[in-house]
Amino acid sequence: MADNQTADRALQMSQNRKCQLSKMAETADIIIVGAGVAGSALAYALGKDGWQVHVIERDLTEPDRIVGEYLQPGGYLKLLELGLQDCVNGIDAQQVFGYILSMDGKNCKLPYPLENFHPDVAGRGFHHGPFIQKLRQKVASLPNVKLEEGTVGSLIEEKGTVKGVKYKSKAGNDQTANAPLTIVCDGCHSNLKRSLCIPKVDFPSCYVGLVLENCELPFSSHGHVALADPLPLVFYPISSNEVRCLVDVPGQRVPSISTGEMARYLKTVVAPQVPPELYTAFLASIEKGNIKSMPNRSMPAAPYPTAGALLIGDAFNMRNALTGGGMTVALSDVVLVRNLLRPLHSLNDASALCKYLESFYTLRKPVASTINALSDALYKVFGKSTDPAREEMRQACFDYLSLGGIFSSGPISILSGLNPCPWCLLLHFFAVVTYGVMRLLLPFPSPKRMWIGARMILGASGIIYPIIKAEGVRQMFFPVTVPAYHRTTPVNLAKENKILK
């Protein structure tokens, strides 16, 4: 509580520096729309590098959401790289060292391969709001960053170049802000993304969130994924005495919470599949009534390169929340943007800057697309099905991971963001398929088993190929063949050129 009050005071002090901030607004190098995970981390990184940054966030009060609560080890490494690792301190964040996968009464332990890392490197579970306020506190501590509450309505464009934004201040006044570069990272509900990308959003289901209090996970310091019917249940610690439960409900509409229909669904359909250690706390959470829901979104990145603007975060790329990879992708993007802007001393040549920053959308692909593809593929494989081939695939995946060794450490290293290699993803995906087919054919194949095996191969291809196609085969697997990958720093914007002059 004290840490949250400190963060709020820092934010208030930031908003009260009126003279300094007014002057900064006239000289901002970069406008950042949104102060969530991506926006706050990026503002801090760019501010530390000396850029004059103006951040506009719709609501600076502490958010209360059921997403952005789990950070994979790969994401924590990015926090370290950005100097933001202390943002998980003082918020009762819990270290997580792997997953437990359960199916039909059997458990499969999937530890993170952390042997070669510092002991502090692990997954982290926490409440979303305090983490965001910690990030904003760091942003507010920088004198060259203006953090302002306001609602951005539109981009200011002149002859195809974005010059800034129009927004409504907290007081309700219409304002404009100008800068050579505007970075949009205002989340999944962004009203600006249609100007900068093709938003092909898929809503396969909805997540219903509950907080289980005063209970112990079956395996401490591990997340727990139960392969339930019809869709997986996810549990992970978010404080020293709380466990987050995410229930995946099929379809875009969920049973009504207000009428009690959702409570009945949770008690009759979901509760019997909850691990026994969490059953009592699960029922108590339902009775308490603090049930929240959110759409489960997936959206491949399809940006329009636009002079004067850049798009990052959930505003242009989302993946299934099953594997908790969202913040890892966002922080990886932040590091990449920071590194691309570091060699520059000026952003005033919009055309040259746009051509240079096109490389961002290609350079991010191997990491982001691998995490995205794994999330969406696992979601489809782990779902209960009446199709015998799909059920064989589901069972084969569980048994493959249960083999241990490289069969579990390989996939979990991808999921954790420690080794987001697209070729490794493809290798393990089809290794699961091969393992499943061989089990069907040995010791003696039958026509029925051969038919199921053939349909299993076709079904697996039907899962992974559309995902990879949407992400971009060339960008994901052969990025060096994309011209934007090799873009060099514009001579007229480089720091070295400024020194020579």
Short mmCIF file of C-alpha atoms in Angstrom, two decimals:
data_model
loop_
_atom_site.label_atom_id
_atom_site.label_comp_id
_atom_site.label_asym_id
_atom_site.label_seq_id
_atom_site.Cartn_x
_atom_site.Cartn_y
_atom_site.Cartn_z
CA MET A 1 0.00 0.00 0.00
CA ALA A 2 2.82 2.40 0.88
CA ASP A 3 4.51 1.69 -2.46
CA ASN A 4 1.26 2.46 -4.29
CA GLN A 5 0.90 5.76 -2.41
CA THR A 6 4.49 6.65 -3.30
CA ALA A 7 3.78 5.90 -6.94
CA ASP A 8 0.63 8.06 -6.87
CA ARG A 9 2.54 10.95 -5.27
CA ALA A 10 5.23 10.72 -7.93
CA LEU A 11 2.58 10.81 -10.65
CA GLN A 12 0.94 13.83 -9.05
CA MET A 13 4.29 15.64 -8.84
CA SER A 14 4.84 14.88 -12.52
CA GLN A 15 1.52 16.47 -13.46
CA ASN A 16 2.19 19.55 -11.30
CA ARG A 17 5.42 20.57 -13.04
CA LYS A 18 3.41 22.93 -15.25
CA CYS A 19 6.03 25.38 -16.40
CA GLN A 20 8.59 22.73 -17.22
CA LEU A 21 6.08 20.48 -18.92
CA SER A 22 4.57 23.29 -20.99
CA LYS A 23 8.00 24.10 -22.35
CA MET A 24 8.68 20.41 -22.99
CA ALA A 25 5.43 20.04 -24.93
CA GLU A 26 6.76 22.53 -27.46
CA THR A 27 10.05 20.68 -27.87
CA ALA A 28 9.03 17.01 -27.59
CA ASP A 29 10.96 14.60 -29.77
CA ILE A 30 8.54 11.74 -29.29
CA ILE A 31 4.87 11.41 -28.33
CA ILE A 32 3.84 8.12 -26.77
CA VAL A 33 0.12 7.33 -26.71
CA GLY A 34 -0.60 5.02 -23.79
CA ALA A 35 1.17 4.35 -20.49
CA GLY A 36 0.56 0.65 -20.03
CA VAL A 37 3.36 -1.90 -19.99
CA ALA A 38 4.74 -1.06 -23.45
CA GLY A 39 4.16 2.69 -23.28
CA SER A 40 5.60 3.19 -19.80
CA ALA A 41 8.63 0.98 -20.43
CA LEU A 42 9.33 2.73 -23.74
CA ALA A 43 8.94 6.21 -22.25
CA TYR A 44 11.43 5.35 -19.52
CA ALA A 45 13.92 3.79 -21.96
CA LEU A 46 13.79 6.72 -24.37
CA GLY A 47 13.83 9.27 -21.56
CA LYS A 48 16.97 7.66 -20.12
CA ASP A 49 18.56 8.00 -23.55
CA GLY A 50 17.95 11.76 -23.46
CA TRP A 51 14.93 12.10 -25.75
CA GLN A 52 12.23 14.64 -24.82
CA VAL A 53 9.15 12.45 -24.44
CA HIS A 54 5.48 13.39 -24.03
CA VAL A 55 3.30 10.51 -22.77
CA ILE A 56 -0.49 10.81 -22.97
CA GLU A 57 -2.47 8.21 -21.04
CA ARG A 58 -6.27 8.02 -20.86
CA ASP A 59 -6.39 7.09 -17.16
CA LEU A 60 -3.47 7.38 -14.74
CA THR A 61 -5.31 5.78 -11.81
CA GLU A 62 -4.28 2.26 -10.88
CA PRO A 63 -5.87 -0.21 -13.35
CA ASP A 64 -7.69 -3.32 -12.17
CA ARG A 65 -7.49 -5.97 -14.89
CA ILE A 66 -7.17 -9.73 -15.22
CA VAL A 67 -4.46 -9.50 -17.89
CA GLY A 68 -0.84 -8.43 -17.67
CA GLU A 69 -0.38 -10.38 -14.44
CA TYR A 70 2.22 -12.90 -15.54
CA LEU A 71 5.71 -12.15 -16.81
CA GLN A 72 7.71 -14.97 -18.38
CA PRO A 73 11.46 -15.27 -17.57
CA GLY A 74 12.28 -13.92 -21.03
CA GLY A 75 10.23 -10.83 -20.22
CA TYR A 76 12.04 -10.40 -16.91
CA LEU A 77 15.35 -10.44 -18.80
CA LYS A 78 14.02 -7.56 -20.91
CA LEU A 79 13.09 -5.68 -17.72
CA LEU A 80 16.70 -6.14 -16.60
CA GLU A 81 17.95 -4.84 -19.94
CA LEU A 82 15.77 -1.75 -19.55
CA GLY A 83 16.74 -1.13 -15.93
CA LEU A 84 13.17 -1.71 -14.76
CA GLN A 85 13.62 -4.92 -12.75
CA ASP A 86 12.85 -3.10 -9.50
CA CYS A 87 9.27 -2.61 -10.71
CA VAL A 88 8.46 -6.15 -9.58
CA ASN A 89 9.78 -5.39 -6.08
CA GLY A 90 7.50 -4.17 -3.33
CA ILE A 91 4.29 -5.43 -4.98
CA ASP A 92 4.28 -8.93 -3.44
CA ALA A 93 5.23 -10.45 -6.81
CA GLN A 94 5.75 -14.21 -6.73
CA GLN A 95 8.58 -16.07 -8.42
CA VAL A 96 7.46 -18.89 -10.71
CA PHE A 97 9.89 -21.59 -11.87
CA GLY A 98 7.79 -23.50 -14.37
CA TYR A 99 4.43 -25.10 -15.10
CA ILE A 100 2.47 -28.15 -14.07
CA LEU A 101 0.36 -29.58 -16.88
CA SER A 102 -2.45 -31.89 -15.74
CA MET A 103 -4.73 -34.16 -17.74
CA ASP A 104 -7.03 -36.98 -16.63
CA GLY A 105 -5.49 -37.11 -13.17
CA LYS A 106 -1.89 -37.15 -14.40
CA ASN A 107 0.63 -34.36 -13.86
CA CYS A 108 3.54 -33.31 -16.04
CA LYS A 109 6.17 -31.00 -14.53
CA LEU A 110 7.71 -28.47 -16.93
CA PRO A 111 10.49 -26.50 -15.17
CA TYR A 112 12.00 -23.46 -16.83
CA PRO A 113 15.57 -24.11 -18.07
CA LEU A 114 17.15 -21.51 -15.78
CA GLU A 115 20.41 -23.30 -14.93
CA ASN A 116 22.59 -20.77 -16.78
CA PHE A 117 20.88 -17.65 -15.42
CA HIS A 118 21.13 -15.58 -12.26
CA PRO A 119 18.94 -16.96 -9.42
CA ASP A 120 16.71 -13.88 -9.66
CA VAL A 121 15.67 -14.80 -13.22
CA ALA A 122 12.29 -16.53 -13.11
CA GLY A 123 8.69 -15.96 -14.05
CA ARG A 124 6.75 -13.41 -12.01
CA GLY A 125 3.09 -13.37 -11.02
CA PHE A 126 1.60 -10.16 -9.62
CA HIS A 127 -1.39 -7.85 -9.58
CA HIS A 128 -1.43 -5.82 -12.80
CA GLY A 129 -2.27 -2.45 -11.24
CA PRO A 130 0.64 -2.07 -8.78
CA PHE A 131 3.09 -3.18 -11.49
CA ILE A 132 1.80 -0.52 -13.90
CA GLN A 133 2.01 2.16 -11.20
CA LYS A 134 5.61 1.16 -10.49
CA LEU A 135 6.44 1.58 -14.17
CA ARG A 136 4.71 4.97 -14.27
CA GLN A 137 6.56 6.04 -11.14
CA LYS A 138 9.85 5.37 -12.94
CA VAL A 139 8.63 7.39 -15.93
CA ALA A 140 7.55 10.28 -13.70
CA SER A 141 11.01 10.41 -12.11
CA LEU A 142 12.64 11.57 -15.36
CA PRO A 143 12.72 15.37 -15.85
CA ASN A 144 12.66 15.12 -19.65
CA VAL A 145 9.47 13.02 -19.76
CA LYS A 146 6.04 14.61 -19.51
CA LEU A 147 3.36 12.21 -18.25
CA GLU A 148 -0.11 13.61 -18.85
CA GLU A 149 -3.63 12.30 -18.45
CA GLY A 150 -5.71 12.82 -21.56
CA THR A 151 -7.72 11.02 -24.22
CA VAL A 152 -6.20 10.96 -27.69
CA GLY A 153 -8.88 11.26 -30.35
CA SER A 154 -6.92 11.27 -33.59
CA LEU A 155 -3.57 11.66 -35.27
CA ILE A 156 -2.55 14.93 -36.90
CA GLU A 157 -1.56 14.20 -40.50
CA GLU A 158 -0.13 16.47 -43.18
CA LYS A 159 0.48 15.09 -46.66
CA GLY A 160 0.62 11.52 -45.37
CA THR A 161 2.98 12.29 -42.49
CA VAL A 162 1.89 12.10 -38.84
CA LYS A 163 2.82 15.32 -37.05
CA GLY A 164 1.30 14.64 -33.65
CA VAL A 165 -2.04 14.00 -31.95
CA LYS A 166 -5.28 15.74 -30.99
CA TYR A 167 -6.42 14.94 -27.47
CA LYS A 168 -8.73 16.05 -24.71
CA SER A 169 -6.99 16.94 -21.46
CA LYS A 170 -8.13 15.74 -18.04
CA ALA A 171 -9.84 19.12 -17.59
CA GLY A 172 -11.80 18.51 -20.80
CA ASN A 173 -9.94 20.99 -22.98
CA ASP A 174 -9.12 20.19 -26.61
CA GLN A 175 -5.36 20.09 -27.07
CA THR A 176 -2.79 19.25 -29.73
CA ALA A 177 0.68 17.86 -29.27
CA ASN A 178 3.34 17.81 -31.97
CA ALA A 179 6.53 15.78 -32.36
CA PRO A 180 8.58 14.29 -35.21
CA LEU A 181 7.64 10.78 -34.06
CA THR A 182 4.40 9.50 -32.54
CA ILE A 183 4.45 5.99 -31.07
CA VAL A 184 1.02 4.43 -30.56
CA CYS A 185 0.84 1.76 -27.86
CA ASP A 186 -2.58 2.32 -26.30
CA GLY A 187 -3.57 -1.32 -26.05
CA CYS A 188 -6.15 -3.64 -27.54
CA HIS A 189 -8.90 -1.00 -27.48
CA SER A 190 -6.83 1.49 -29.50
CA ASN A 191 -8.91 3.84 -31.64
CA LEU A 192 -5.82 4.81 -33.65
CA LYS A 193 -4.73 1.39 -34.90
CA ARG A 194 -7.02 1.49 -37.96
CA SER A 195 -4.95 4.39 -39.27
CA LEU A 196 -1.70 2.42 -38.92
CA CYS A 197 -2.47 -1.29 -39.43
CA ILE A 198 -4.96 -3.88 -40.68
CA PRO A 199 -6.71 -4.99 -37.45
CA LYS A 200 -7.79 -8.57 -38.19
CA VAL A 201 -8.86 -9.53 -34.67
CA ASP A 202 -10.03 -13.05 -33.82
CA PHE A 203 -12.18 -13.69 -30.71
CA PRO A 204 -12.15 -17.46 -30.16
CA SER A 205 -13.36 -17.33 -26.55
CA CYS A 206 -13.54 -15.31 -23.35
CA TYR A 207 -11.50 -15.59 -20.18
CA VAL A 208 -13.30 -15.43 -16.85
CA GLY A 209 -11.06 -14.45 -13.95
CA LEU A 210 -11.33 -15.21 -10.25
CA VAL A 211 -8.95 -14.66 -7.34
CA LEU A 212 -8.56 -17.67 -5.05
CA GLU A 213 -7.55 -16.63 -1.54
CA ASN A 214 -5.57 -18.41 1.18
CA CYS A 215 -4.91 -21.58 -0.76
CA GLU A 216 -1.84 -23.53 -1.90
CA LEU A 217 -1.15 -24.52 -5.49
CA PRO A 218 -0.58 -28.28 -5.99
CA PHE A 219 3.09 -27.46 -6.69
CA SER A 220 4.36 -24.26 -5.09
CA SER A 221 6.08 -21.62 -7.23
CA HIS A 222 4.64 -23.12 -10.41
CA GLY A 223 1.83 -22.16 -12.72
CA HIS A 224 -0.79 -24.83 -13.26
CA VAL A 225 -2.60 -25.60 -16.56
CA ALA A 226 -5.42 -28.13 -16.35
CA LEU A 227 -6.51 -29.60 -19.70
CA ALA A 228 -10.20 -29.42 -18.88
CA ASP A 229 -13.38 -29.82 -20.91
CA PRO A 230 -13.97 -27.86 -23.09
CA LEU A 231 -10.93 -25.55 -22.67
CA PRO A 232 -7.91 -25.28 -20.33
CA LEU A 233 -7.97 -23.79 -16.83
CA VAL A 234 -4.98 -21.68 -15.80
CA PHE A 235 -3.78 -20.99 -12.24
CA TYR A 236 -0.78 -18.91 -11.12
CA PRO A 237 0.16 -16.98 -7.96
CA ILE A 238 -0.30 -13.20 -7.98
CA SER A 239 0.54 -12.53 -4.32
CA SER A 240 1.69 -14.42 -1.24
CA ASN A 241 -1.91 -15.46 -0.44
CA GLU A 242 -3.74 -15.20 -3.78
CA VAL A 243 -3.93 -17.36 -6.89
CA ARG A 244 -5.36 -16.14 -10.17
CA CYS A 245 -7.70 -18.56 -11.90
CA LEU A 246 -8.53 -18.04 -15.58
CA VAL A 247 -11.43 -20.04 -16.97
CA ASP A 248 -11.62 -20.18 -20.76
CA VAL A 249 -15.25 -20.08 -21.91
CA PRO A 250 -15.92 -20.89 -25.60
CA GLY A 251 -17.53 -18.29 -27.86
CA GLN A 252 -17.65 -14.51 -27.87
CA ARG A 253 -20.51 -14.32 -25.36
CA VAL A 254 -20.25 -15.67 -21.84
CA PRO A 255 -23.01 -16.57 -19.37
CA SER A 256 -24.30 -13.45 -17.63
CA ILE A 257 -22.48 -12.53 -14.43
CA SER A 258 -25.22 -10.20 -13.15
CA THR A 259 -28.01 -12.81 -13.35
CA GLY A 260 -25.98 -15.53 -11.65
CA GLU A 261 -25.79 -17.65 -14.79
CA MET A 262 -21.99 -17.45 -14.76
CA ALA A 263 -21.81 -18.58 -11.12
CA ARG A 264 -23.96 -21.62 -11.96
CA TYR A 265 -21.74 -22.43 -14.96
CA LEU A 266 -18.59 -22.21 -12.84
CA LYS A 267 -20.05 -24.42 -10.11
CA THR A 268 -21.55 -27.12 -12.32
CA VAL A 269 -19.18 -27.29 -15.32
CA VAL A 270 -15.83 -25.96 -14.12
CA ALA A 271 -15.59 -26.73 -10.39
CA PRO A 272 -15.54 -30.55 -10.79
CA GLN A 273 -12.40 -30.16 -12.98
CA VAL A 274 -10.51 -27.86 -10.59
CA PRO A 275 -7.54 -29.47 -8.75
CA PRO A 276 -8.69 -30.75 -5.33
CA GLU A 277 -6.23 -28.46 -3.50
CA LEU A 278 -7.98 -25.41 -5.00
CA TYR A 279 -11.59 -26.62 -5.02
CA THR A 280 -12.75 -25.01 -1.75
CA ALA A 281 -11.08 -21.68 -2.54
CA PHE A 282 -12.60 -21.79 -6.04
CA LEU A 283 -16.13 -22.15 -4.67
CA ALA A 284 -15.49 -19.44 -2.06
CA SER A 285 -14.34 -17.05 -4.80
CA ILE A 286 -17.55 -17.67 -6.75
CA GLU A 287 -19.64 -16.95 -3.65
CA LYS A 288 -17.68 -13.75 -3.05
CA GLY A 289 -18.84 -12.61 -6.49
CA ASN A 290 -15.73 -10.84 -7.73
CA ILE A 291 -15.92 -12.40 -11.20
CA LYS A 292 -14.47 -10.58 -14.21
CA SER A 293 -14.38 -11.46 -17.88
CA MET A 294 -12.46 -10.34 -20.97
CA PRO A 295 -12.42 -11.40 -24.62
CA ASN A 296 -9.57 -13.67 -25.63
CA ARG A 297 -8.06 -11.84 -28.58
CA SER A 298 -5.59 -12.82 -31.28
CA MET A 299 -4.35 -10.41 -33.96
CA PRO A 300 -1.31 -10.90 -36.23
CA ALA A 301 0.78 -7.81 -36.89
CA ALA A 302 -0.09 -6.17 -40.21
CA PRO A 303 1.11 -2.54 -39.96
CA TYR A 304 1.14 0.21 -42.57
CA PRO A 305 4.59 1.87 -42.50
CA THR A 306 3.58 5.50 -41.90
CA ALA A 307 5.90 8.50 -41.86
CA GLY A 308 6.04 10.05 -38.39
CA ALA A 309 4.36 7.15 -36.60
CA LEU A 310 5.13 3.72 -35.14
CA LEU A 311 2.82 1.10 -33.67
CA ILE A 312 3.78 -1.33 -30.88
CA GLY A 313 2.18 -3.47 -28.20
CA ASP A 314 -1.36 -4.88 -28.16
CA ALA A 315 -2.50 -2.03 -30.38
CA PHE A 316 -1.26 -3.98 -33.39
CA ASN A 317 -0.32 -7.50 -32.28
CA MET A 318 -2.03 -9.87 -29.85
CA ARG A 319 -1.83 -13.57 -29.15
CA ASN A 320 -3.84 -16.05 -27.08
CA ALA A 321 -3.40 -15.35 -23.37
CA LEU A 322 -2.95 -19.06 -22.52
CA THR A 323 0.85 -18.90 -22.38
CA GLY A 324 1.21 -15.43 -20.83
CA GLY A 325 3.54 -14.16 -23.55
CA GLY A 326 2.06 -10.70 -24.10
CA MET A 327 4.35 -8.68 -21.83
CA THR A 328 7.41 -10.56 -23.04
CA VAL A 329 6.64 -9.59 -26.63
CA ALA A 330 5.87 -5.99 -25.62
CA LEU A 331 9.10 -5.55 -23.65
CA SER A 332 11.11 -7.19 -26.44
CA ASP A 333 9.60 -4.63 -28.85
CA VAL A 334 10.51 -1.80 -26.46
CA VAL A 335 14.15 -2.91 -26.34
CA LEU A 336 14.24 -3.11 -30.13
CA VAL A 337 12.77 0.38 -30.64
CA ARG A 338 15.13 1.82 -28.02
CA ASN A 339 18.11 0.26 -29.78
CA LEU A 340 16.99 1.47 -33.22
CA LEU A 341 16.65 5.07 -32.00
CA ARG A 342 19.90 5.14 -30.01
CA PRO A 343 22.21 5.92 -32.97
CA LEU A 344 20.08 8.93 -33.98
CA HIS A 345 20.49 12.56 -32.92
CA SER A 346 17.44 13.87 -34.80
CA LEU A 347 14.04 12.60 -35.92
CA ASN A 348 13.18 15.51 -38.20
CA ASP A 349 13.50 13.77 -41.58
CA ALA A 350 10.16 11.93 -41.58
CA SER A 351 10.73 10.06 -44.85
CA ALA A 352 14.21 8.78 -43.91
CA LEU A 353 13.04 7.89 -40.39
CA CYS A 354 10.02 5.97 -41.72
CA LYS A 355 12.16 3.94 -44.10
CA TYR A 356 14.64 3.21 -41.32
CA LEU A 357 12.00 2.19 -38.77
CA GLU A 358 10.38 -0.23 -41.21
CA SER A 359 13.14 -2.54 -40.03
CA PHE A 360 11.41 -2.73 -36.63
CA TYR A 361 8.48 -4.67 -38.07
CA THR A 362 10.87 -7.22 -39.60
CA LEU A 363 13.44 -7.45 -36.79
CA ARG A 364 10.74 -8.22 -34.22
CA LYS A 365 9.26 -11.07 -36.24
CA PRO A 366 11.35 -14.10 -35.17
CA VAL A 367 10.77 -13.47 -31.46
CA ALA A 368 7.22 -12.12 -31.55
CA SER A 369 5.92 -14.54 -34.18
CA THR A 370 7.36 -17.57 -32.39
CA ILE A 371 5.66 -16.66 -29.11
CA ASN A 372 2.45 -15.76 -30.96
CA ALA A 373 2.40 -18.99 -32.97
CA LEU A 374 3.08 -21.18 -29.93
CA SER A 375 0.31 -19.49 -27.94
CA ASP A 376 -2.30 -19.88 -30.68
CA ALA A 377 -1.23 -23.42 -31.61
CA LEU A 378 -1.26 -24.71 -28.01
CA TYR A 379 -4.69 -23.19 -27.50
CA LYS A 380 -6.07 -25.20 -30.42
CA VAL A 381 -4.26 -28.40 -29.46
CA PHE A 382 -5.24 -28.27 -25.78
CA GLY A 383 -8.96 -27.77 -26.41
CA LYS A 384 -11.20 -30.80 -25.85
CA SER A 385 -12.66 -32.22 -29.07
CA THR A 386 -15.07 -34.93 -30.23
CA ASP A 387 -12.76 -35.57 -33.21
CA PRO A 388 -10.63 -38.70 -32.48
CA ALA A 389 -7.68 -37.26 -34.44
CA ARG A 390 -7.72 -34.02 -32.43
CA GLU A 391 -7.98 -35.98 -29.18
CA GLU A 392 -4.99 -38.11 -30.22
CA MET A 393 -3.07 -34.88 -30.91
CA ARG A 394 -4.00 -33.54 -27.48
CA GLN A 395 -2.92 -36.75 -25.74
CA ALA A 396 0.27 -36.96 -27.80
CA CYS A 397 1.21 -33.41 -26.83
CA PHE A 398 0.76 -34.18 -23.12
CA ASP A 399 2.71 -37.44 -23.35
CA TYR A 400 5.49 -35.85 -25.44
CA LEU A 401 6.02 -33.14 -22.82
CA SER A 402 5.93 -35.83 -20.12
CA LEU A 403 9.00 -37.51 -21.66
CA GLY A 404 11.19 -34.87 -20.03
CA GLY A 405 14.66 -33.85 -21.18
CA ILE A 406 14.78 -31.96 -24.47
CA PHE A 407 11.16 -32.97 -25.14
CA SER A 408 9.98 -30.69 -22.32
CA SER A 409 12.85 -28.20 -21.97
CA GLY A 410 12.73 -27.33 -25.68
CA PRO A 411 9.06 -26.28 -25.81
CA ILE A 412 9.15 -24.60 -22.38
CA SER A 413 12.22 -22.57 -23.38
CA ILE A 414 10.21 -21.23 -26.32
CA LEU A 415 7.14 -20.52 -24.19
CA SER A 416 9.22 -18.76 -21.53
CA GLY A 417 10.79 -16.40 -24.06
CA LEU A 418 14.28 -17.72 -23.24
CA ASN A 419 14.70 -19.29 -26.69
CA PRO A 420 12.01 -17.92 -29.03
CA CYS A 421 13.35 -19.67 -32.14
CA PRO A 422 10.80 -20.30 -34.94
CA TRP A 423 12.70 -23.32 -36.27
CA CYS A 424 12.67 -24.92 -32.80
CA LEU A 425 8.93 -24.32 -32.61
CA LEU A 426 8.34 -26.02 -35.94
CA LEU A 427 10.64 -28.92 -34.99
CA HIS A 428 8.86 -29.65 -31.72
CA PHE A 429 5.38 -29.18 -33.17
CA PHE A 430 5.90 -31.82 -35.84
CA ALA A 431 7.87 -34.01 -33.44
CA VAL A 432 4.67 -34.17 -31.38
CA VAL A 433 2.73 -35.13 -34.50
CA THR A 434 5.28 -37.81 -35.44
CA TYR A 435 5.25 -39.16 -31.88
CA GLY A 436 1.46 -39.36 -31.93
CA VAL A 437 1.31 -41.08 -35.33
CA MET A 438 3.98 -43.63 -34.41
CA ARG A 439 2.05 -44.53 -31.25
CA LEU A 440 -0.97 -45.23 -33.42
CA LEU A 441 0.91 -47.41 -35.89
CA LEU A 442 2.95 -49.47 -33.43
CA PRO A 443 3.11 -52.34 -32.82
CA PHE A 444 0.49 -53.29 -35.43
CA PRO A 445 -1.25 -50.68 -37.61
CA SER A 446 -4.91 -51.09 -38.42
CA PRO A 447 -6.91 -49.32 -41.14
CA LYS A 448 -8.71 -47.28 -38.47
CA ARG A 449 -5.46 -46.23 -36.77
CA MET A 450 -3.86 -45.38 -40.10
CA TRP A 451 -6.86 -43.23 -40.97
CA ILE A 452 -6.70 -41.41 -37.61
CA GLY A 453 -2.95 -40.92 -38.08
CA ALA A 454 -3.44 -39.40 -41.54
CA ARG A 455 -6.15 -37.08 -40.24
CA MET A 456 -3.91 -36.15 -37.33
CA ILE A 457 -1.17 -35.01 -39.75
CA LEU A 458 -3.69 -33.03 -41.81
CA GLY A 459 -5.23 -31.54 -38.67
CA ALA A 460 -1.84 -30.48 -37.28
CA SER A 461 -0.94 -28.84 -40.59
CA GLY A 462 -4.31 -27.12 -40.55
CA ILE A 463 -3.48 -25.68 -37.12
CA ILE A 464 0.07 -24.46 -37.64
CA TYR A 465 0.11 -23.38 -41.29
CA PRO A 466 -2.61 -20.66 -41.09
CA ILE A 467 -0.92 -19.24 -37.96
CA ILE A 468 2.49 -19.07 -39.64
CA LYS A 469 0.97 -17.69 -42.85
CA ALA A 470 -0.72 -14.89 -40.90
CA GLU A 471 2.56 -14.05 -39.15
CA GLY A 472 4.47 -14.13 -42.45
CA VAL A 473 6.56 -17.15 -43.47
CA ARG A 474 9.39 -15.10 -44.94
CA GLN A 475 9.58 -12.60 -42.07
CA MET A 476 9.35 -15.31 -39.43
CA PHE A 477 11.80 -17.87 -40.84
CA PHE A 478 13.91 -15.93 -43.34
CA PRO A 479 13.99 -12.31 -42.09
CA VAL A 480 17.41 -11.65 -43.64
CA THR A 481 15.80 -11.96 -47.09
CA VAL A 482 13.52 -8.99 -46.34
CA PRO A 483 15.09 -5.69 -47.54
CA ALA A 484 13.93 -3.81 -44.42
CA TYR A 485 16.04 -6.14 -42.26
CA HIS A 486 19.20 -4.52 -43.61
CA ARG A 487 18.20 -0.87 -43.21
CA THR A 488 21.08 1.22 -41.92
CA THR A 489 21.00 4.39 -39.84
CA PRO A 490 20.14 7.42 -42.03
CA VAL A 491 23.31 9.49 -42.44
CA ASN A 492 21.55 12.82 -41.90
CA LEU A 493 20.02 11.60 -38.61
CA ALA A 494 23.02 9.76 -37.15
CA LYS A 495 24.88 10.98 -34.08
CA GLU A 496 28.21 10.42 -35.83
CA ASN A 497 27.17 12.81 -38.59
CA LYS A 498 26.31 15.48 -36.01
CA ILE A 499 29.78 15.10 -34.43
CA LEU A 500 31.48 15.44 -37.82
CA LYS A 501 29.57 18.62 -38.56
#
